Short mmCIF file of C-alpha atoms in Angstrom, two decimals:
data_model
loop_
_atom_site.label_atom_id
_atom_site.label_comp_id
_atom_site.label_asym_id
_atom_site.label_seq_id
_atom_site.Cartn_x
_atom_site.Cartn_y
_atom_site.Cartn_z
CA UNK A 758 21.52 -15.06 4.34
CA UNK A 759 21.52 -12.68 1.39
CA UNK A 760 22.07 -8.94 1.49
CA UNK A 761 21.45 -5.82 -0.55
CA UNK A 762 23.02 -2.38 -0.24
CA UNK A 763 20.63 0.57 -0.01
CA UNK A 764 21.59 4.12 0.92
CA UNK A 765 25.07 2.90 1.90
CA UNK A 766 23.57 0.33 4.30
CA UNK A 767 23.92 -3.44 4.18
CA UNK A 768 20.43 -4.92 4.58
CA UNK A 769 19.41 -8.56 4.88
CA UNK A 770 16.68 -10.04 2.67
CA UNK A 771 13.71 -11.85 4.22
CA UNK A 772 10.83 -14.02 3.05
CA UNK A 773 7.08 -13.42 2.78
CA UNK A 774 4.08 -14.74 4.66
CA UNK A 775 3.26 -16.65 1.46
CA UNK A 776 6.61 -18.45 1.62
CA UNK A 777 6.01 -19.28 5.29
CA UNK A 778 2.57 -20.70 4.50
CA UNK A 779 3.98 -22.79 1.63
CA UNK A 780 6.80 -24.13 3.82
CA UNK A 781 4.38 -24.96 6.64
CA UNK A 782 2.03 -26.71 4.20
CA UNK A 783 4.90 -28.75 2.76
CA UNK A 784 5.98 -29.92 6.21
CA UNK A 785 2.41 -30.73 7.24
CA UNK A 786 1.63 -32.57 4.00
CA UNK A 787 4.78 -34.72 4.15
CA UNK A 788 3.97 -35.68 7.72
CA UNK A 789 0.33 -36.38 6.83
CA UNK A 790 0.98 -38.36 3.63
CA UNK A 791 4.27 -40.08 4.43
CA UNK A 792 4.44 -40.03 8.21
CA UNK A 793 7.90 -38.46 8.11
CA UNK A 794 8.71 -35.81 10.71
CA UNK A 795 9.96 -32.57 9.11
CA UNK A 796 12.29 -30.41 11.18
CA UNK A 797 13.27 -28.36 8.13
CA UNK A 798 11.89 -27.91 4.62
CA UNK A 799 13.43 -26.75 1.36
CA UNK A 800 11.47 -24.92 -1.30
CA UNK A 801 12.05 -22.62 -4.24
CA UNK A 802 10.32 -19.24 -4.27
CA UNK A 803 8.72 -17.74 -7.40
CA UNK A 804 11.81 -15.51 -7.62
CA UNK A 805 13.91 -18.68 -8.03
CA UNK A 806 15.60 -18.47 -4.62
CA UNK A 807 16.07 -21.78 -2.82
CA UNK A 808 15.32 -21.58 0.92
CA UNK A 809 15.87 -23.98 3.82
CA UNK A 810 13.37 -23.05 6.53
CA UNK A 811 13.02 -24.36 10.06
CA UNK A 812 9.70 -25.86 11.13
CA UNK A 813 9.13 -24.56 14.66
CA UNK A 814 5.74 -26.04 15.52
CA UNK A 815 4.37 -29.51 14.76
CA UNK A 816 1.12 -30.99 15.98
CA UNK A 817 -0.60 -34.15 14.82
CA UNK A 818 -4.24 -35.13 15.16
CA UNK A 819 -6.63 -37.65 13.68
CA UNK A 820 -6.05 -37.48 9.89
CA UNK A 821 -4.47 -34.04 10.15
CA UNK A 822 -1.11 -32.36 10.81
CA UNK A 823 -0.42 -28.70 11.62
CA UNK A 824 3.01 -27.08 11.25
CA UNK A 825 4.29 -23.55 11.84
CA UNK A 826 7.05 -21.52 10.18
CA UNK A 827 8.15 -18.15 11.55
CA UNK A 828 8.13 -15.07 9.31
CA UNK A 829 11.53 -13.43 8.88
CA UNK A 830 11.36 -10.04 7.15
CA UNK A 831 15.13 -9.58 7.22
CA UNK A 832 15.97 -5.92 7.76
CA UNK A 833 12.62 -4.71 6.44
CA UNK A 834 10.39 -2.92 9.02
CA UNK A 835 7.51 -5.38 8.50
CA UNK A 836 4.86 -5.63 11.24
CA UNK A 837 4.45 -9.37 10.53
CA UNK A 838 8.13 -10.05 11.26
CA UNK A 839 8.46 -12.89 13.78
CA UNK A 840 4.85 -14.04 13.39
CA UNK A 841 4.27 -17.80 13.23
CA UNK A 842 2.35 -18.82 10.11
CA UNK A 843 0.61 -22.18 10.41
CA UNK A 844 -0.81 -24.57 7.88
CA UNK A 845 -2.95 -27.55 8.77
CA UNK A 846 -3.14 -30.33 6.19
CA UNK A 847 -5.96 -32.87 6.34
CA UNK A 848 -7.77 -35.27 4.07
CA UNK A 849 -10.91 -33.56 2.91
CA UNK A 850 -14.31 -34.84 3.87
CA UNK A 851 -17.25 -33.87 1.64
CA UNK A 852 -19.27 -33.35 4.79
CA UNK A 853 -17.14 -30.28 5.52
CA UNK A 854 -19.50 -27.59 4.25
CA UNK A 855 -16.85 -24.89 4.50
CA UNK A 856 -15.50 -25.75 1.06
CA UNK A 857 -18.38 -27.65 -0.56
CA UNK A 858 -17.86 -30.46 -3.03
CA UNK A 859 -14.40 -31.18 -4.36
CA UNK A 860 -12.90 -33.46 -7.00
CA UNK A 861 -10.39 -36.17 -6.12
CA UNK A 862 -6.85 -34.87 -6.04
CA UNK A 863 -7.94 -31.25 -5.58
CA UNK A 864 -6.03 -28.99 -3.20
CA UNK A 865 -8.44 -26.80 -1.23
CA UNK A 866 -7.25 -23.70 0.61
CA UNK A 867 -9.00 -21.71 3.31
CA UNK A 868 -8.09 -19.11 5.91
CA UNK A 869 -8.14 -19.81 9.62
CA UNK A 870 -7.59 -17.70 12.73
CA UNK A 871 -5.74 -14.44 12.11
CA UNK A 872 -6.19 -14.51 8.34
CA UNK A 873 -8.24 -11.64 6.93
CA UNK A 874 -11.28 -11.96 4.72
CA UNK A 875 -11.92 -9.84 1.62
CA UNK A 876 -15.07 -7.68 1.77
CA UNK A 877 -14.68 -5.42 -1.27
CA UNK A 878 -14.25 -6.15 -4.99
CA UNK A 879 -11.11 -5.12 -6.83
CA UNK A 880 -8.53 -7.09 -4.84
CA UNK A 881 -6.60 -10.23 -5.79
CA UNK A 882 -9.33 -12.44 -4.30
CA UNK A 883 -13.12 -11.91 -4.59
CA UNK A 884 -15.28 -10.77 -1.63
CA UNK A 885 -15.87 -13.54 0.87
CA UNK A 886 -12.57 -15.29 0.22
CA UNK A 887 -9.64 -15.50 2.62
CA UNK A 888 -6.98 -12.85 1.93
CA UNK A 889 -4.49 -15.38 0.56
CA UNK A 890 -3.28 -13.97 -2.74
CA UNK A 891 -2.97 -15.95 -5.95
CA UNK A 892 0.82 -16.43 -5.93
CA UNK A 893 0.89 -17.86 -2.39
CA UNK A 894 -2.09 -20.05 -3.33
CA UNK A 895 -0.12 -21.36 -6.31
CA UNK A 896 2.86 -22.03 -4.01
CA UNK A 897 0.64 -23.94 -1.59
CA UNK A 898 -0.83 -26.07 -4.38
CA UNK A 899 2.57 -26.69 -6.00
CA UNK A 900 3.93 -28.27 -2.83
CA UNK A 901 1.02 -30.75 -2.75
CA UNK A 902 0.93 -31.44 -6.52
CA UNK A 903 0.51 -35.05 -7.54
CA UNK A 904 -1.55 -36.14 -4.56
CA UNK A 905 -4.54 -38.27 -5.66
CA UNK A 906 -6.60 -37.65 -2.54
CA UNK A 907 -8.31 -34.34 -1.84
CA UNK A 908 -6.33 -32.31 0.70
CA UNK A 909 -7.61 -29.31 2.64
CA UNK A 910 -5.03 -26.73 3.69
CA UNK A 911 -6.01 -24.24 6.40
CA UNK A 912 -3.63 -21.30 6.81
CA UNK A 913 -3.70 -19.43 10.11
CA UNK A 914 -1.71 -16.75 11.93
CA UNK A 915 -2.59 -16.46 15.62
CA UNK A 916 -2.34 -12.81 16.63
CA UNK A 917 -2.91 -11.72 13.05
CA UNK A 918 -6.11 -9.84 13.84
CA UNK A 919 -4.30 -7.36 16.10
CA UNK A 920 -1.30 -7.04 13.78
CA UNK A 921 -3.61 -6.32 10.83
CA UNK A 922 -4.76 -3.11 12.54
CA UNK A 923 -1.25 -1.73 11.90
CA UNK A 924 -1.46 -2.50 8.18
CA UNK A 925 -3.47 -1.10 5.26
CA UNK A 926 -5.93 -4.02 5.46
CA UNK A 927 -8.75 -2.05 7.15
CA UNK A 928 -8.50 0.58 4.39
CA UNK A 929 -8.58 -2.10 1.69
CA UNK A 930 -11.65 -3.78 3.17
CA UNK A 931 -9.82 -6.84 4.48
CA UNK A 932 -11.19 -7.67 7.93
CA UNK A 933 -10.28 -10.04 10.72
CA UNK A 934 -6.57 -10.55 10.13
CA UNK A 935 -3.49 -10.25 7.98
CA UNK A 936 -3.07 -11.06 4.28
CA UNK A 937 -0.89 -13.86 2.97
CA UNK A 938 1.11 -12.03 0.33
CA UNK A 939 4.16 -12.17 -1.87
CA UNK A 940 4.63 -12.19 -5.64
CA UNK A 941 8.28 -13.22 -5.42
CA UNK A 942 8.29 -15.07 -2.10
CA UNK A 943 11.17 -12.85 -0.98
CA UNK A 944 11.09 -9.63 1.06
CA UNK A 945 13.41 -6.98 -0.32
CA UNK A 946 14.35 -4.73 2.61
CA UNK A 947 13.13 -1.14 2.38
CA UNK A 948 11.50 -1.91 -0.97
CA UNK A 949 9.29 0.66 -2.69
CA UNK A 950 7.38 -2.13 -4.41
CA UNK A 951 5.46 -3.22 -1.30
CA UNK A 952 4.10 0.28 -0.75
CA UNK A 953 3.25 0.95 -4.39
CA UNK A 954 1.49 -2.43 -4.52
CA UNK A 955 -0.67 -1.30 -1.59
CA UNK A 956 -1.47 2.00 -3.32
CA UNK A 957 -2.42 0.09 -6.47
CA UNK A 958 -4.62 -2.28 -4.47
CA UNK A 959 -6.53 0.60 -2.88
CA UNK A 960 -6.99 2.26 -6.28
CA UNK A 961 -8.36 -1.02 -7.66
CA UNK A 962 -10.88 -1.23 -4.83
CA UNK A 963 -12.08 2.33 -5.50
CA UNK A 964 -12.26 1.72 -9.24
CA UNK A 965 -14.21 -1.52 -8.74
CA UNK A 966 -16.69 0.53 -6.71
CA UNK A 967 -17.25 2.74 -9.76
CA UNK A 968 -15.10 5.68 -8.72
CA UNK A 969 -13.59 7.84 -11.47
CA UNK A 970 -12.11 10.52 -9.22
CA UNK A 971 -10.11 9.99 -6.02
CA UNK A 972 -8.29 11.90 -3.31
CA UNK A 973 -4.58 11.39 -2.63
CA UNK A 974 -2.43 12.61 0.24
CA UNK A 975 1.25 12.02 1.09
CA UNK A 976 0.39 11.45 4.76
CA UNK A 977 -1.88 12.01 7.75
CA UNK A 978 -1.65 15.82 7.79
CA UNK A 979 -2.79 15.91 4.18
CA UNK A 980 -5.87 13.87 5.06
CA UNK A 981 -6.76 16.25 7.90
CA UNK A 982 -6.43 19.31 5.67
CA UNK A 983 -8.36 17.62 2.86
CA UNK A 984 -11.35 16.95 5.10
CA UNK A 985 -11.26 20.48 6.50
CA UNK A 986 -11.34 22.02 3.03
CA UNK A 987 -13.75 19.87 1.02
CA UNK A 988 -15.76 17.85 3.55
CA UNK A 989 -15.82 14.49 5.26
CA UNK A 990 -14.41 11.73 3.07
CA UNK A 991 -14.22 8.20 4.52
CA UNK A 992 -10.71 7.18 5.50
CA UNK A 993 -10.76 4.14 3.21
CA UNK A 994 -11.41 6.42 0.22
CA UNK A 995 -8.31 8.58 0.74
CA UNK A 996 -5.27 7.10 -0.99
CA UNK A 997 -2.07 7.63 1.01
CA UNK A 998 0.46 7.88 -1.80
CA UNK A 999 3.49 8.73 0.37
CA UNK A 1000 6.31 9.98 -1.86
CA UNK A 1001 5.06 8.15 -4.97
CA UNK A 1002 2.95 10.91 -6.50
CA UNK A 1003 3.98 10.36 -10.10
CA UNK A 1004 3.60 6.60 -9.76
CA UNK A 1005 0.14 7.09 -8.27
CA UNK A 1006 -0.90 9.14 -11.30
CA UNK A 1007 0.45 6.40 -13.59
CA UNK A 1008 -1.43 3.63 -11.78
CA UNK A 1009 -4.66 5.62 -11.57
CA UNK A 1010 -4.58 6.36 -15.30
CA UNK A 1011 -3.91 2.67 -16.01
CA UNK A 1012 -7.05 1.74 -14.06
CA UNK A 1013 -9.23 4.25 -15.88
CA UNK A 1014 -9.51 7.07 -13.36
CA UNK A 1015 -10.05 10.51 -14.84
CA UNK A 1016 -9.38 12.78 -11.87
CA UNK A 1017 -7.27 13.17 -8.74
CA UNK A 1018 -7.41 15.72 -5.93
CA UNK A 1019 -4.00 15.92 -4.26
CA UNK A 1020 -3.67 17.56 -0.85
CA UNK A 1021 -0.34 17.97 0.89
CA UNK A 1022 2.13 20.06 2.83
CA UNK A 1023 4.19 22.74 1.14
CA UNK A 1024 7.46 21.01 2.05
CA UNK A 1025 6.44 17.90 0.12
CA UNK A 1026 4.47 19.25 -2.83
CA UNK A 1027 6.85 22.12 -3.62
CA UNK A 1028 9.12 19.51 -5.21
CA UNK A 1029 6.45 18.88 -7.84
CA UNK A 1030 6.99 22.49 -8.91
CA UNK A 1031 10.31 21.50 -10.47
CA UNK A 1032 9.11 18.17 -11.86
CA UNK A 1033 10.26 15.83 -9.08
CA UNK A 1034 7.51 13.18 -8.95
CA UNK A 1035 9.03 10.98 -6.23
CA UNK A 1036 9.35 13.37 -3.31
CA UNK A 1037 11.68 11.26 -1.15
CA UNK A 1038 14.82 13.20 -0.23
CA UNK A 1039 17.07 10.62 -1.90
CA UNK A 1040 15.37 11.29 -5.26
CA UNK A 1041 16.04 15.01 -5.24
CA UNK A 1042 15.27 18.23 -3.42
CA UNK A 1043 14.76 21.48 -5.32
CA UNK A 1044 12.54 22.98 -2.58
CA UNK A 1045 14.34 26.28 -2.10
CA UNK A 1046 15.29 26.48 -5.78
CA UNK A 1047 11.61 26.25 -6.69
CA UNK A 1048 10.53 28.82 -4.11
CA UNK A 1049 13.31 31.18 -5.25
CA UNK A 1050 12.19 30.96 -8.87
CA UNK A 1051 8.55 31.53 -7.85
CA UNK A 1052 9.59 34.60 -5.82
CA UNK A 1053 11.66 35.82 -8.76
CA UNK A 1054 8.63 35.56 -11.03
CA UNK A 1055 6.66 37.48 -8.38
CA UNK A 1056 9.17 40.35 -8.63
CA UNK A 1057 11.23 39.82 -5.47
CA UNK A 1058 14.60 41.57 -5.06
CA UNK A 1059 17.93 39.72 -5.21
CA UNK A 1060 18.62 40.16 -1.49
CA UNK A 1061 15.25 38.58 -0.67
CA UNK A 1062 15.87 35.69 -3.06
CA UNK A 1063 19.14 34.95 -1.24
CA UNK A 1064 17.25 35.00 2.06
CA UNK A 1065 14.79 32.43 0.75
CA UNK A 1066 17.54 30.26 -0.71
CA UNK A 1067 19.32 30.02 2.65
CA UNK A 1068 16.20 29.33 4.72
CA UNK A 1069 16.37 26.15 6.82
CA UNK A 1070 12.88 24.86 5.98
CA UNK A 1071 10.03 25.63 3.63
CA UNK A 1072 8.01 26.77 6.67
CA UNK A 1073 10.67 29.36 7.48
CA UNK A 1074 10.97 30.38 3.83
CA UNK A 1075 7.22 30.87 3.52
CA UNK A 1076 7.11 32.94 6.71
CA UNK A 1077 9.58 35.31 4.99
CA UNK A 1078 7.39 35.31 1.87
CA UNK A 1079 4.35 36.10 3.98
CA UNK A 1080 6.15 38.98 5.73
CA UNK A 1081 7.15 40.33 2.32
CA UNK A 1082 3.50 40.38 1.25
CA UNK A 1083 4.08 37.88 -1.59
CA UNK A 1084 2.33 34.79 -0.22
CA UNK A 1085 -0.75 34.87 -2.47
CA UNK A 1086 1.20 35.57 -5.65
CA UNK A 1087 3.93 33.02 -4.91
CA UNK A 1088 1.32 30.36 -4.01
CA UNK A 1089 -0.51 30.97 -7.28
CA UNK A 1090 2.71 30.69 -9.29
CA UNK A 1091 3.74 27.52 -7.44
CA UNK A 1092 0.35 25.87 -7.95
CA UNK A 1093 0.49 26.62 -11.68
CA UNK A 1094 3.90 24.95 -11.87
CA UNK A 1095 2.72 21.91 -9.90
CA UNK A 1096 -0.33 21.62 -12.17
CA UNK A 1097 1.91 21.89 -15.25
CA UNK A 1098 4.14 19.00 -14.21
CA UNK A 1099 1.27 16.83 -13.03
CA UNK A 1100 -0.50 17.49 -16.34
CA UNK A 1101 2.66 16.54 -18.19
CA UNK A 1102 2.82 13.24 -16.26
CA UNK A 1103 -0.87 12.40 -16.65
CA UNK A 1104 -2.42 11.20 -19.93
CA UNK A 1105 -4.93 13.27 -21.86
CA UNK A 1106 -8.29 13.42 -20.13
CA UNK A 1107 -6.88 12.92 -16.64
CA UNK A 1108 -7.48 16.01 -14.50
CA UNK A 1109 -5.60 16.97 -11.36
CA UNK A 1110 -6.42 19.39 -8.57
CA UNK A 1111 -4.03 20.46 -5.83
CA UNK A 1112 -4.66 21.73 -2.30
CA UNK A 1113 -1.61 23.22 -0.59
CA UNK A 1114 -1.11 23.93 3.11
CA UNK A 1115 1.60 24.73 5.64
CA UNK A 1116 1.63 24.00 9.35
CA UNK A 1117 2.14 27.61 10.36
CA UNK A 1118 -0.01 29.29 7.74
CA UNK A 1119 -2.70 26.65 7.35
CA UNK A 1120 -4.42 26.43 3.96
CA UNK A 1121 -2.43 28.30 1.30
CA UNK A 1122 -4.46 27.78 -1.86
CA UNK A 1123 -5.70 25.45 -4.57
CA UNK A 1124 -5.02 25.07 -8.26
CA UNK A 1125 -7.48 25.94 -11.02
CA UNK A 1126 -10.24 23.35 -11.39
CA UNK A 1127 -9.77 21.86 -7.92
CA UNK A 1128 -13.19 22.96 -6.67
CA UNK A 1129 -14.97 21.21 -9.56
CA UNK A 1130 -12.95 18.03 -8.98
CA UNK A 1131 -13.70 18.18 -5.26
CA UNK A 1132 -17.43 18.38 -6.01
CA UNK A 1133 -17.10 15.31 -8.25
CA UNK A 1134 -15.22 13.52 -5.50
CA UNK A 1135 -17.87 14.26 -2.89
CA UNK A 1136 -20.69 13.35 -5.27
CA UNK A 1137 -19.14 9.96 -6.04
CA UNK A 1138 -18.50 9.35 -2.34
CA UNK A 1139 -22.14 10.14 -1.54
CA UNK A 1140 -23.39 7.86 -4.30
CA UNK A 1141 -21.27 5.04 -2.92
CA UNK A 1142 -22.55 5.68 0.59
CA UNK A 1143 -26.16 5.49 -0.61
CA UNK A 1144 -25.43 2.25 -2.49
CA UNK A 1145 -23.90 0.75 0.65
CA UNK A 1146 -26.90 1.78 2.75
CA UNK A 1147 -29.29 0.39 0.11
CA UNK A 1148 -27.33 -2.87 0.02
CA UNK A 1149 -27.45 -3.23 3.80
CA UNK A 1150 -31.19 -2.51 3.82
CA UNK A 1151 -31.81 -5.17 1.18
CA UNK A 1152 -29.77 -7.65 3.21
#
C-alpha cells in the first residue's frame, strides 16, 4: 500500500490492467511450464515498483493454464476497478490460424473476450490488432523470456465490452472491449496524465486520418453548442479536452495540426482571458477579475464594476452585463483576450477560433476567423466521410 497526497487528501495508488495481465500471464506460465501452483506472484512494474499480487482464479486444461488477477485502481475513479483480468498460457500450435506461423521461443499475444480491437490508425497498435498497448505487451513477454517453446498468451476481461462503453474507447475507434494500458504499470490516483493521454490518442487518430483542423470542447454542453452553431460533426471527431486547453494546443501542434475550433461555456473559457490555460479551479480562477477588466474597457462605471466583481457566478455577472446593455461589447473584448492568449500559447501557423456560450443567454459570440476555421473543419469532416463510404463500397 502506497499513498500520495493530493488536494489535502491521502489517496492510495493502484495498478494498471497491463500489470494485471502481466501478473496473470506469469502465474499461468509458471503453472504451464513448471507445474507449480501460483497463489501469488511478484513482479516489477516499468516504474520500478515491486508488487506482490494475489492470483484469484486458476484453471487448467490440456496443454493450457488460465489465471486471473483483479484490477485495483486504488483511490482513482477508474471504471475498470475490480475487474478480473485473465491470461491463458498455452503451447502454440502452428495449426492455430489466429496468429499464423511463429518461430520457436516466440511469445505470441492476442486479445480474448472483453478486450477491444483497434479499428483506426494512429493508436499504439495498428488496425485489426487487440487493444493491448506496447508497454503491457513488453511486460507480458518479459515474464515469459527465455522459454524455448512458442507460447501463446490470450488476455481476456469478461464484462469488458460493457465497461468499455463508459470509456473513451468508442471515440478512439476501439470496439468490443476495454484496452490493456499502462506506461508505468502503476495507477496514480486522480492523475491528469491518464486524461491527457486519452486526448493525445484521439488527436493522433484524427491526424492519421489526414485532419489538419479539429474541434475541441471542455465538456458535453460545448459539443451541443458546437453542433448547433456550425453543423453536425461526428462525436468521435470532437476532442473533449476538459480543463487541459493549453496542453491540448501543445499536443495538437506537436502532431502537425494547424487549426482548432474551441467551443465552451463562459464560466470555463473566461479564464483563458487572463492567460489561465488549465481551467481547473485548483489552478486559478480570475473569472470575475477578467469580466471586470472587460467591463472597464467597455466604459462601465465603478459601481457597476463592483457589482460584477461580487457576483456569485459568471451567469449572474453576465445577466448584469446584459441588463446594462454591454453584452456585445464585453463579449467582443473577452474573445479578443482569449484569442490573444491562445495565440501566445500556439506556435506560428496554428490558428484558433473560439465559440462562446452561456446557459441563460445561449450563444454569445465567436472570435475573428472562427467562421473560416469552421468551414475548414466541416470540409475535412465531409472528405473523411466520403472516404469512409468509398472504402465500405470497395469492401
